[in-house]
Tab-separated table of C-alpha atoms and ligand atoms in Angstrom:
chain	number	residue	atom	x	y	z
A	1	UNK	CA	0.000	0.000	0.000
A	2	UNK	CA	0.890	3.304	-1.025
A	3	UNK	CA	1.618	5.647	2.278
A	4	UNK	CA	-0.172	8.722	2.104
A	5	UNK	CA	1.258	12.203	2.050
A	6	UNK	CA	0.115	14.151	4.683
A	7	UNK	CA	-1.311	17.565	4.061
A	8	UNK	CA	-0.185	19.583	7.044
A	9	UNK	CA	-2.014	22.203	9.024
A	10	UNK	CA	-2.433	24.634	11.653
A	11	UNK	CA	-6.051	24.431	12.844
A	12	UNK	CA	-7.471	27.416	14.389
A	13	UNK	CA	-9.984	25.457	17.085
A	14	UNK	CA	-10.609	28.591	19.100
A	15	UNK	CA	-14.175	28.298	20.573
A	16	UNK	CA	-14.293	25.278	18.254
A	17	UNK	CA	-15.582	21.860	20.016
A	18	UNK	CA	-13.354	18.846	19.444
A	19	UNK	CA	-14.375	15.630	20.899
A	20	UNK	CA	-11.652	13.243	23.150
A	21	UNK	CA	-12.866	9.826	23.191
A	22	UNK	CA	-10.763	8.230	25.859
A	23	UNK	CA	-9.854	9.464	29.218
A	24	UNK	CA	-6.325	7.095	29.334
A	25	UNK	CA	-2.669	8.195	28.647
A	26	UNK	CA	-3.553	9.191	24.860
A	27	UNK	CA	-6.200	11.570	25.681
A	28	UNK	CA	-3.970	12.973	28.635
A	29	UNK	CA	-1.222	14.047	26.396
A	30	UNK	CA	-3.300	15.503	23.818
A	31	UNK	CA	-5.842	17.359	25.716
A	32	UNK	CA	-3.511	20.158	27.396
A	33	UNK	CA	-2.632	20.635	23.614
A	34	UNK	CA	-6.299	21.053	22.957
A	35	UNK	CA	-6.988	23.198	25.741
A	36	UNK	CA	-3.869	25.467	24.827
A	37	UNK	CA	-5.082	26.247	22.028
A	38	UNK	CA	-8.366	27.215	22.896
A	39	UNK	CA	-10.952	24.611	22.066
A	40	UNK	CA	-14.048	23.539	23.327
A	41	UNK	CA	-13.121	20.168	24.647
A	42	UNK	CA	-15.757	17.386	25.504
A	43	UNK	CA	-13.957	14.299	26.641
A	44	UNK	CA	-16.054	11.220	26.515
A	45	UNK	CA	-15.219	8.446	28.756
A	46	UNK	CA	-16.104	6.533	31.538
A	47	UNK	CA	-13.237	6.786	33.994
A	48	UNK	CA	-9.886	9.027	33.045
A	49	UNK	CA	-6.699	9.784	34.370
A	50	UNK	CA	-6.324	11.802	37.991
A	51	UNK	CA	-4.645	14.393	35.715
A	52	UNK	CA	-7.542	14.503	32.994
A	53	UNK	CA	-10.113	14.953	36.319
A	54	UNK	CA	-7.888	17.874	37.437
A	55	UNK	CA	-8.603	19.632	33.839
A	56	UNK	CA	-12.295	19.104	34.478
A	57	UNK	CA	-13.106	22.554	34.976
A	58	UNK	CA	-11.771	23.386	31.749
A	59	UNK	CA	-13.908	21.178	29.405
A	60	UNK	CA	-17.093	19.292	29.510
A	61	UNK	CA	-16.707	15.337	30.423
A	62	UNK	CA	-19.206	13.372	29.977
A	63	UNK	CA	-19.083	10.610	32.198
A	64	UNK	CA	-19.732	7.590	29.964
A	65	UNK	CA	-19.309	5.391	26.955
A	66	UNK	CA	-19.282	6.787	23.318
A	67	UNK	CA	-22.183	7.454	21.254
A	68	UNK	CA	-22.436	8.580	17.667
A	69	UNK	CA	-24.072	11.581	18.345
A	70	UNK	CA	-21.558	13.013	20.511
A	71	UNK	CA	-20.128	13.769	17.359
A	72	UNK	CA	-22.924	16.756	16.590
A	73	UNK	CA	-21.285	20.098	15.936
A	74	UNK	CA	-17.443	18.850	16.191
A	75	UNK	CA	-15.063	20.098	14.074
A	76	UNK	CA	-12.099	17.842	14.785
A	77	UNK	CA	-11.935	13.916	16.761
A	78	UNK	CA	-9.572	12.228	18.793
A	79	UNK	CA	-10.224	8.658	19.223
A	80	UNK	CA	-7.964	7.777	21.897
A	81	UNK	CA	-9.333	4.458	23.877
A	82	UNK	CA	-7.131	1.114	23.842
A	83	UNK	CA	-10.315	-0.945	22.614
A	84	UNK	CA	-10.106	-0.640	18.616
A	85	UNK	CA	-13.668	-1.253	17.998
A	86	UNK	CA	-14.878	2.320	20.179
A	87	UNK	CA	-11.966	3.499	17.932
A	88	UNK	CA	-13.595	1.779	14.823
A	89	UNK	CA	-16.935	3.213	15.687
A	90	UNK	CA	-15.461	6.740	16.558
A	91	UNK	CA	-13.956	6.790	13.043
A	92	UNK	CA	-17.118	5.830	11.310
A	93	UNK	CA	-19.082	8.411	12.830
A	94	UNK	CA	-16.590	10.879	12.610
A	95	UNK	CA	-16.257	9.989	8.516
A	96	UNK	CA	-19.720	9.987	8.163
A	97	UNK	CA	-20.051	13.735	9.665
A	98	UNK	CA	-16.966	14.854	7.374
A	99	UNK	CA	-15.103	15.090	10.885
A	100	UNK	CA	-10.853	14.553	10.643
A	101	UNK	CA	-10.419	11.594	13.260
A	102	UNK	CA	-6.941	10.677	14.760
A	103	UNK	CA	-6.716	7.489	16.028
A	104	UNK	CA	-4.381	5.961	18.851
A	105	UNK	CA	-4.831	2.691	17.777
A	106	UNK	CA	-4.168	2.520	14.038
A	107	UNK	CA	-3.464	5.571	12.188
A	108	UNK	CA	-3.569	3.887	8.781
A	109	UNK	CA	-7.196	4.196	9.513
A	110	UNK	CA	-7.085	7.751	11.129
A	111	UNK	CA	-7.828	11.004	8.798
A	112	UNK	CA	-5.776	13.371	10.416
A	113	UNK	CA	-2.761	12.452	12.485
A	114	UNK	CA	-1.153	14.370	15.391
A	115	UNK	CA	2.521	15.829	14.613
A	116	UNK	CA	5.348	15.812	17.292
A	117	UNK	CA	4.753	19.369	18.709
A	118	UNK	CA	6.836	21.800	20.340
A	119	UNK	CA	6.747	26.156	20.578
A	120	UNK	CA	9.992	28.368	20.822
A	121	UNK	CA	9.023	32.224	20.923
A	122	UNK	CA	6.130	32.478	18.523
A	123	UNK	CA	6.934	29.545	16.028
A	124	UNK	CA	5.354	26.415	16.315
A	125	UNK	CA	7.162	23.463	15.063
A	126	UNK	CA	5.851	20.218	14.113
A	127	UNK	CA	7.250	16.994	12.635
A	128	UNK	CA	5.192	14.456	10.677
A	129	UNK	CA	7.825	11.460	11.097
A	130	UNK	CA	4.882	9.195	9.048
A	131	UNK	CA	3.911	7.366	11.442
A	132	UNK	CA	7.696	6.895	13.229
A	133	UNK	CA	6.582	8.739	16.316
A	134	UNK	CA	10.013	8.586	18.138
A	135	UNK	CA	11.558	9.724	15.019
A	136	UNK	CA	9.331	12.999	14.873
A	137	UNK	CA	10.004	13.612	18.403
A	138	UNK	CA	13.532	13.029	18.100
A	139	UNK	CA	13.869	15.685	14.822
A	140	UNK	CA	11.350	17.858	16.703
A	141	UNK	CA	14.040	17.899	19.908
A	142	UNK	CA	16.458	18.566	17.288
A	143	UNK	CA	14.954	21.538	15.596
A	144	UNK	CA	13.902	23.147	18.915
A	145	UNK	CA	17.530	21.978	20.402
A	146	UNK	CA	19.041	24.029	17.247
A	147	UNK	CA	16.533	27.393	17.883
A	148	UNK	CA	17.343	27.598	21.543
A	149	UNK	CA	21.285	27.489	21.107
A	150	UNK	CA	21.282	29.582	17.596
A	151	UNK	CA	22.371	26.799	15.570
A	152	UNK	CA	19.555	27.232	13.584
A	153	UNK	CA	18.934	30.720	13.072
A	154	UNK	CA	15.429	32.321	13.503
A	155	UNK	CA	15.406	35.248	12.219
A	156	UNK	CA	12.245	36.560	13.645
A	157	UNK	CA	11.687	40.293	11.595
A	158	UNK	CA	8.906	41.125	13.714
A	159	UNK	CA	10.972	41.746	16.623
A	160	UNK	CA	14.204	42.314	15.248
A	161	UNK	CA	15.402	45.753	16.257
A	162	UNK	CA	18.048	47.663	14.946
A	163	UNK	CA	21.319	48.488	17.347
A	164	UNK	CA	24.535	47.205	18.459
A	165	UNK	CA	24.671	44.019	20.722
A	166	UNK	CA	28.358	43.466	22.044
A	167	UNK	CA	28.814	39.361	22.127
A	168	UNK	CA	31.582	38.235	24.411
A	169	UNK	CA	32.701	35.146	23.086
A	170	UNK	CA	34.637	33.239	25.626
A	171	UNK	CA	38.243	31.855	25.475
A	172	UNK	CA	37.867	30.283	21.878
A	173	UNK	CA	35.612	26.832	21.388
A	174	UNK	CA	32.851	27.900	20.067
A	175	UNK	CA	30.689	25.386	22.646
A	176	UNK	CA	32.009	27.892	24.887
A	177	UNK	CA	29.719	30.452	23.901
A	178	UNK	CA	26.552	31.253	25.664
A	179	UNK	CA	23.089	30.476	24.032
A	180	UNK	CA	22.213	34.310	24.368
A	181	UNK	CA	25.542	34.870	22.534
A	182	UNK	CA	24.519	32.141	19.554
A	183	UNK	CA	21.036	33.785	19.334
A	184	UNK	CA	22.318	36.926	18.905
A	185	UNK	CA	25.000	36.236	16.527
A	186	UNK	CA	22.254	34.551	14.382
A	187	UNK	CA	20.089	37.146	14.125
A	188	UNK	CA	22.163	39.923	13.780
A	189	UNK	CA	22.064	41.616	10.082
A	190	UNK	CA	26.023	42.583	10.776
A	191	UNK	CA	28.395	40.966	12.447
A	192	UNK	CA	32.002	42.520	13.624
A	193	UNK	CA	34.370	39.983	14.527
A	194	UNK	CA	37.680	40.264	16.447
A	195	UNK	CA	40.779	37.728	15.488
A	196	UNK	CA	40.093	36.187	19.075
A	197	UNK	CA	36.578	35.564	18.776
A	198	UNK	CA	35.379	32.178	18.366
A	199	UNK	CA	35.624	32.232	14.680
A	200	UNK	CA	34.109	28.634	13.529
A	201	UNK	CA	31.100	30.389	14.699
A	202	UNK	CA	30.980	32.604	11.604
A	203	UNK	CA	30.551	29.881	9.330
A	204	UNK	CA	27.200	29.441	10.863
A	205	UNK	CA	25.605	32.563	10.062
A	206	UNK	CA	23.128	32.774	7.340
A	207	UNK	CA	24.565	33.875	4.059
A	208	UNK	CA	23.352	37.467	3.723
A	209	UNK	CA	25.128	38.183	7.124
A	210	UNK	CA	27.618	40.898	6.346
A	211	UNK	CA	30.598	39.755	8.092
A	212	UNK	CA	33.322	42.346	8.987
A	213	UNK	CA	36.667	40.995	10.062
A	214	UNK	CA	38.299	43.450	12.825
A	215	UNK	CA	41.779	41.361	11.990
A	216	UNK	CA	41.581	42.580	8.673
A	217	UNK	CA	40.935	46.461	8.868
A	218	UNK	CA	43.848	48.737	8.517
A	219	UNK	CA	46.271	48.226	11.536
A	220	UNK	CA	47.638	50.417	14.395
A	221	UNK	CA	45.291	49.850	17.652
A	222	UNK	CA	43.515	53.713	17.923
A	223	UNK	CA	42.598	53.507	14.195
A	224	UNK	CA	41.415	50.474	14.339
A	225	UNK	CA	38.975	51.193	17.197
A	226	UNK	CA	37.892	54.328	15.698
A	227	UNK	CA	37.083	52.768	12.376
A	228	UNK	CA	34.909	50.119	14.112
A	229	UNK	CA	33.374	52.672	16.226
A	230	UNK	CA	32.420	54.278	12.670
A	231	UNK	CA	31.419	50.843	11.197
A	232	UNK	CA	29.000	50.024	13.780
A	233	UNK	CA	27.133	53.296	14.243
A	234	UNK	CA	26.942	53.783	10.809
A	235	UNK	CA	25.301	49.991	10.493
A	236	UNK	CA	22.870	50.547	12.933
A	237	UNK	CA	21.813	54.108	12.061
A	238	UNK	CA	20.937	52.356	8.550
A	239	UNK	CA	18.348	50.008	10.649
A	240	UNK	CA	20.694	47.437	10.821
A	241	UNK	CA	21.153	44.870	13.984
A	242	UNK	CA	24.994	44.423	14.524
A	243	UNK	CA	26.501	42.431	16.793
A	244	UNK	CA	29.898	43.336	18.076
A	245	UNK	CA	31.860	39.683	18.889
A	246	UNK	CA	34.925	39.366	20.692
A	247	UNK	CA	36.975	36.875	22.326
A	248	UNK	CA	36.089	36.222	26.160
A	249	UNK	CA	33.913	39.282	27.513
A	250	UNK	CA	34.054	42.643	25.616
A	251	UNK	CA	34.603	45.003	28.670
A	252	UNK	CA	37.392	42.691	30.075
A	253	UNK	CA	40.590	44.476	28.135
A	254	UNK	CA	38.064	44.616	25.330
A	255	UNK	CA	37.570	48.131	24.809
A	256	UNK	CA	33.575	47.212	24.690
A	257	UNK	CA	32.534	50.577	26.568
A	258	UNK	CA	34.274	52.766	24.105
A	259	UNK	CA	31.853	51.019	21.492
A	260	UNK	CA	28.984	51.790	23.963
A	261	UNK	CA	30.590	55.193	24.667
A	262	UNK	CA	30.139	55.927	20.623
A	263	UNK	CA	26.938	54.601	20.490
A	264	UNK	CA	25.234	56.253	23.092
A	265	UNK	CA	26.245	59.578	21.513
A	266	UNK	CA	24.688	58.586	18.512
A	267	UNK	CA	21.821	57.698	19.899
A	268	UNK	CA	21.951	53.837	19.575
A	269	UNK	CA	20.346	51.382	21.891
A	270	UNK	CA	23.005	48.893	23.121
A	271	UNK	CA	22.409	45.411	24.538
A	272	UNK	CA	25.013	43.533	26.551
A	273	UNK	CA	26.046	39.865	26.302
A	274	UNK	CA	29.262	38.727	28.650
A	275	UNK	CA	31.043	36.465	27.642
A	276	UNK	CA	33.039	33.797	30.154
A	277	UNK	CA	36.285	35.420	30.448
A	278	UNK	CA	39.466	34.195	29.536
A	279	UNK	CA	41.437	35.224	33.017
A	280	UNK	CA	39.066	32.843	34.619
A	281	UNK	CA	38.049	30.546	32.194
A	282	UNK	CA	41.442	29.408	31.186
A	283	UNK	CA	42.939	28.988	33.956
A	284	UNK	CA	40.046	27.233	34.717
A	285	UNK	CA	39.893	24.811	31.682
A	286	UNK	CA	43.866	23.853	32.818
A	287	UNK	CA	42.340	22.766	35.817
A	288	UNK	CA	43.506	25.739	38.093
A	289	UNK	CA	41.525	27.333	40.649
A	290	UNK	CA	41.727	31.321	40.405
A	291	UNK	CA	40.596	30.730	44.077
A	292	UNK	CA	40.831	28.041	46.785
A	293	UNK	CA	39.554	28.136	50.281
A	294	UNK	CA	42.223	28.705	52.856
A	295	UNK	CA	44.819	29.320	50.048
A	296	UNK	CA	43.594	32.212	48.457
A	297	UNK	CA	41.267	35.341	49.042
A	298	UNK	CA	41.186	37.678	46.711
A	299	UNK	CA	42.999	36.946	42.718
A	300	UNK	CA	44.035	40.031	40.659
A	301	UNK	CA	43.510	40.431	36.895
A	302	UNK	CA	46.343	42.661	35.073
A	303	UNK	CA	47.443	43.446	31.815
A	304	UNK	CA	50.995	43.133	30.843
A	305	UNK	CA	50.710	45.151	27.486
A	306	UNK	CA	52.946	47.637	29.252
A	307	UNK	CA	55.947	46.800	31.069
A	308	UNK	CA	56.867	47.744	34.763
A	309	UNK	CA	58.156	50.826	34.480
A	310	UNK	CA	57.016	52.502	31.561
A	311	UNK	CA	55.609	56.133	31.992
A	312	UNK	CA	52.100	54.784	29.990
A	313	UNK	CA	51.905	51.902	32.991
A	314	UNK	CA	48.808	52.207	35.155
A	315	UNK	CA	50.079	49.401	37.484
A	316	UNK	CA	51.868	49.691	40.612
A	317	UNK	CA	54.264	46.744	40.594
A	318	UNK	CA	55.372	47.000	43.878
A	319	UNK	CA	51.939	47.364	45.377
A	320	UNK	CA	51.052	44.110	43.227
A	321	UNK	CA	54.055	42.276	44.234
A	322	UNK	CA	52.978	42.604	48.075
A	323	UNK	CA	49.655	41.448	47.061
A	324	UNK	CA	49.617	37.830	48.644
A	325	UNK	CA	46.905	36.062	46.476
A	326	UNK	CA	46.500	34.880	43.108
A	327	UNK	CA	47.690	36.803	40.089
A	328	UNK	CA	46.669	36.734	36.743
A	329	UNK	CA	48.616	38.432	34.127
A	330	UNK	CA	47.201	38.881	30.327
A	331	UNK	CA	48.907	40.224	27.035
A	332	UNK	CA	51.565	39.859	29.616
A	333	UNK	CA	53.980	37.067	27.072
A	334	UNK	CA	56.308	39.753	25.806
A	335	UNK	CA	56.833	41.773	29.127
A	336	UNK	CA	57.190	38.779	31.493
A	337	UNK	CA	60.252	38.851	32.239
A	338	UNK	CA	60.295	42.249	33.137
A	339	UNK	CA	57.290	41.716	35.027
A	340	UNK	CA	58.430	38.426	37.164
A	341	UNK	CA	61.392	41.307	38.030
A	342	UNK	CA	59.293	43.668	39.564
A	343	UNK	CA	57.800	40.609	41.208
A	344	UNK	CA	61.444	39.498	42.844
A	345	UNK	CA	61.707	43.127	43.264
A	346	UNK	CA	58.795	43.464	45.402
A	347	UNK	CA	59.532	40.575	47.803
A	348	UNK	CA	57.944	37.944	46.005
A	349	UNK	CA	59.478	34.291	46.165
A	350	UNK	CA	61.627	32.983	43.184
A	351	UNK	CA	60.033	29.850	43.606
A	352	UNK	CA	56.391	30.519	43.592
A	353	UNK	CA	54.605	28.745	41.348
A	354	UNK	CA	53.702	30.077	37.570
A	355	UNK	CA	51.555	28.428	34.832
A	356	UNK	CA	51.507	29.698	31.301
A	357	UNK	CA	48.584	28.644	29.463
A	358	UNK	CA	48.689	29.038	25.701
A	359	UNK	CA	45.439	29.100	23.311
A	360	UNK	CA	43.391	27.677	26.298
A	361	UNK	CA	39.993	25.974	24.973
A	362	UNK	CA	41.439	25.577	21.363
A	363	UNK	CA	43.150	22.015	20.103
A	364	UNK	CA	46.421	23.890	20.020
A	365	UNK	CA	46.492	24.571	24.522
A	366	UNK	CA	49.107	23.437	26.351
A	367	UNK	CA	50.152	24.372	29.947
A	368	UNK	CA	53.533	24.876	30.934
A	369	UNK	CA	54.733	24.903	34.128
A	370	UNK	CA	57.605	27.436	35.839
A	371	UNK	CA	58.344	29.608	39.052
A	372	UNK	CA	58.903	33.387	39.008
A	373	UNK	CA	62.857	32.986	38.658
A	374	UNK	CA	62.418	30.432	36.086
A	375	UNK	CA	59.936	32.226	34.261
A	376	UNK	CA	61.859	34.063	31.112
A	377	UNK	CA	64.298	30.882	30.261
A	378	UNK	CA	60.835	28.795	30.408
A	379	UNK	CA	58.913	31.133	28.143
A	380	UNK	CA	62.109	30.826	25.630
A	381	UNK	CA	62.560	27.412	26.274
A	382	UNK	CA	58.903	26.510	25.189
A	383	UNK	CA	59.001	28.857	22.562
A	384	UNK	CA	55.599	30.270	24.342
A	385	UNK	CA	53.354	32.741	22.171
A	386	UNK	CA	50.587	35.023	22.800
A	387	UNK	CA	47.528	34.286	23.640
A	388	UNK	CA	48.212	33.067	27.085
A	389	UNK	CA	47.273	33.596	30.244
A	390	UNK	CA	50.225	33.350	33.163
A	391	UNK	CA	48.707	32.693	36.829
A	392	UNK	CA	51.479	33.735	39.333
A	393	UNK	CA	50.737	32.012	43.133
A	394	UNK	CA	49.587	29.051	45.031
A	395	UNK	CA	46.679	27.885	43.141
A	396	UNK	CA	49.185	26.567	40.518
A	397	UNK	CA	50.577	24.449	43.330
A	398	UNK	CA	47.424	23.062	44.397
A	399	UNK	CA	46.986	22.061	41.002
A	400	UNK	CA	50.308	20.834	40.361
A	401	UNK	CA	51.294	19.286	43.666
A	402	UNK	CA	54.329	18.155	42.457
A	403	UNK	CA	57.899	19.873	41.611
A	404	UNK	CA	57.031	21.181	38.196
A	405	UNK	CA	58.060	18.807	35.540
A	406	UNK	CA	60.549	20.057	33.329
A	407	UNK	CA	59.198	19.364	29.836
A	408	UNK	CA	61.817	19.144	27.378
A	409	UNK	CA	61.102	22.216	24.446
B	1	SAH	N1	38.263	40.203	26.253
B	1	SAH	C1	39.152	39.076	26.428
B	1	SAH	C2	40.579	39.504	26.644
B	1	SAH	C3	41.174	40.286	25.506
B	1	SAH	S1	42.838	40.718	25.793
B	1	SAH	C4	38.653	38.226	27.592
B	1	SAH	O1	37.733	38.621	28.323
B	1	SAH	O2	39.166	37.107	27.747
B	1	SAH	C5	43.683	39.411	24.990
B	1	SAH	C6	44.377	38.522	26.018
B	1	SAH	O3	43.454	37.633	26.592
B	1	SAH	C7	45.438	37.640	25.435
B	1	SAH	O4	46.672	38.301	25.300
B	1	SAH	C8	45.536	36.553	26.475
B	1	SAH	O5	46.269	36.994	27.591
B	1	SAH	C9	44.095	36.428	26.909
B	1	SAH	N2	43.393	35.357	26.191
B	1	SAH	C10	42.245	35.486	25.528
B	1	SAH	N3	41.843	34.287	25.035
B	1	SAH	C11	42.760	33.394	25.423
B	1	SAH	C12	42.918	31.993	25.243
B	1	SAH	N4	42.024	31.265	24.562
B	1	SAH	N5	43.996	31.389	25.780
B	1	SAH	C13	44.893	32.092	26.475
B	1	SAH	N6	44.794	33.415	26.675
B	1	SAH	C14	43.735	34.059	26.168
């Protein structure tokens, strides 16, 4: 026998009465549905479910075995007992009044059948897996799976608006993005992407996306920023919804509030997204603790992009270098060993404990392992390039109870 094609539907069964024949499991999943969606529900059956006698005040049951006529004025059937001749008679009657009758028993016999359902926003979705039930509800998952983390975009015009949305990106896997990150990447008309921004992402977006890669704009850092200051205003002035991504979260060392700074004088409504941080989250994925209890109170965050000493440095080494806890240095590769100076400098052990982690969450991290006075051999040694984070203090110890290990280059 030839399967039919199913002609799908949305029924609008608003004040409409739809008959439930069946009070067991069948009719208990599909009578919320019913309900939901605003129809005039009798249920016919002689005993149902403890959950089908809560919904009693929302629909008329009548307390007994099926009869033809209960059929008068319906618009749509569910035949939903486990004896197949009520079923049987259910679809007769319902055939005879030009009625569409599901069936639970056998829907080669049924006129309409019921679709794996499920809403995200204001989209319905539903999956006619002809008559493979798991396998509708398994693609219907999938689908609704895909619209809640953005890997299937919805671009949803209605309520769309137009302004900037800065996207922190975290440290670089692109599973380490958040699911209001995805969304917004996905429906964003522009998107400006940094070099350290989770860039297997971008292959994602839908194809009219305009893409603009930051890494490829004319160089020299104040330029740069003004240019995508420009870029973005001018975007979203011209209706357009742009999300700003960058690597970890845009206001850590990410210059995100000068991009709010030039949209608010414009006039631009600006949404923030963090993003998990790469001071804590690499560390982190390396399997060290930026705190521990009874180690550590308190763990400091500094950039390294200007060395100890310099008149543009905003850092007080020496006031670091007394700090006791946990340090974490960033853009800090080149200036290290200038930096683990100041650190001797300032009373600090040669022997505490340093980890360098390079290109944390991509396939390319590795950890190595040093001390303060060993730090600018190691960093030679292991031929270590930026991006890396360097934690500086006990937690590196607690991590890596022994000696270090001295890995050969
Ligand atoms: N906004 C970003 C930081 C930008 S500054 C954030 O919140 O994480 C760039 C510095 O971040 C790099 O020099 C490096 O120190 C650090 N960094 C960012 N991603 C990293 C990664 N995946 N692995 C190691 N260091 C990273």
């Amino acid at each position: 026998m030839v399967e039919p094609a199913p002609y799908p539907s949305g029924l609008i069964l608003t004040g409409r009465r739809v008959v439930v024949v069946g009070g067991g499991q069948v009719a208990q999943r599909r009578v919320p549905a019913l309900l939901a969606a605003g129809a005039d529900v009798l249920l016919v059956s002689p005993e149902v479910t403890p959950a089908l006698e809560g919904l009693s005040a929302e629909l008329t049951w009548v307390r007994r075995e099926f009869e033809e006529g209960d059929l008068d004025g319906a618009w749509y059937v569910v035949a939903a007992t486990n004896l197949s001749d009520v079923n049987e008679r259910v679809g007769l009657a319902a055939e005879e009044r030009r009625i569409f009758c599901v069936r639970s028993d056998d829907a080669g016999r049924a006129t309409a059948w019921t679709p794996a359902v499920g809403r995200h926003g204001s989209v319905t979705v539903a999956v006619l897996g002809n008559r493979e039930p798991r396998r509708s509800a398994a693609l219907r998952d999938a689908v609704l799976e895909g619209l809640r983390e953005g890997t299937i975009a919805d671009r949803r015009e209605r309520d769309r608006v137009a302004g900037v949305t800065l996207v922190g990106g975290g440290p670089g896997d692109p599973d380490l993005v958040t699911v209001a990150g995805r969304k917004a990447l996905m429906e964003a008309d522009v998107v400006v992407a940094d070099r350290l921004a989770p860039r297997e992402l971008l292959s994602d977006l839908p194809a009219d996306v305009e893409l603009i890669d930051v890494a490829k704009l004319p160089r020299g850092r104040s330029a740069q920023q003004e240019e995508i200051n420009r870029v973005i205003v001018e975007r979203a002035l011209a209706g357009k919804a742009v999300a700003r991504f960058k690597g970890g979260d845009n206001f850590v060392f990410g210059r995100g509030y000068e991009e709010i700074i030039a949209c608010r004088e414009a006039g631009i409504p600006v949404r923030v997204i963090p993003g998990l941080t790469s001071p804590v989250a690499v560390p982190g994925l390396a399997g060290i603790p930026v705190t521990h209890r009874g180690v550590t109170h308190e763990f400091t965050v500094i950039s390294g992009h200007v060395p100890p000493g310099h008149p543009a440095s905003l850092t007080n080494w020496s006031a670091v270098a007394a700090l006791t806890g946990t340090l974490v240095l960033m853009m800090a590769v080149e200036n290290a060993p200038a930096i683990a100076a100041a650190l001797l400098d300032g009373g600090r052990h040669p022997d505490t404990p340093v980890a360098v982690v390079c290109d944390g969450s991509m396939p390319t991290e590795r950890t190595v392992l040093s001390t303060l006075g060993d730090l600018p051999a190691d960093l030679v040694a292991h031929d270590v390039r930026p991006p890396a984070i360097i934690v500086v203090g006990e937690v590196v110890g607690i991590a890596f109870p022994k000696p270090p290990p001295k890995l050969s280059p």
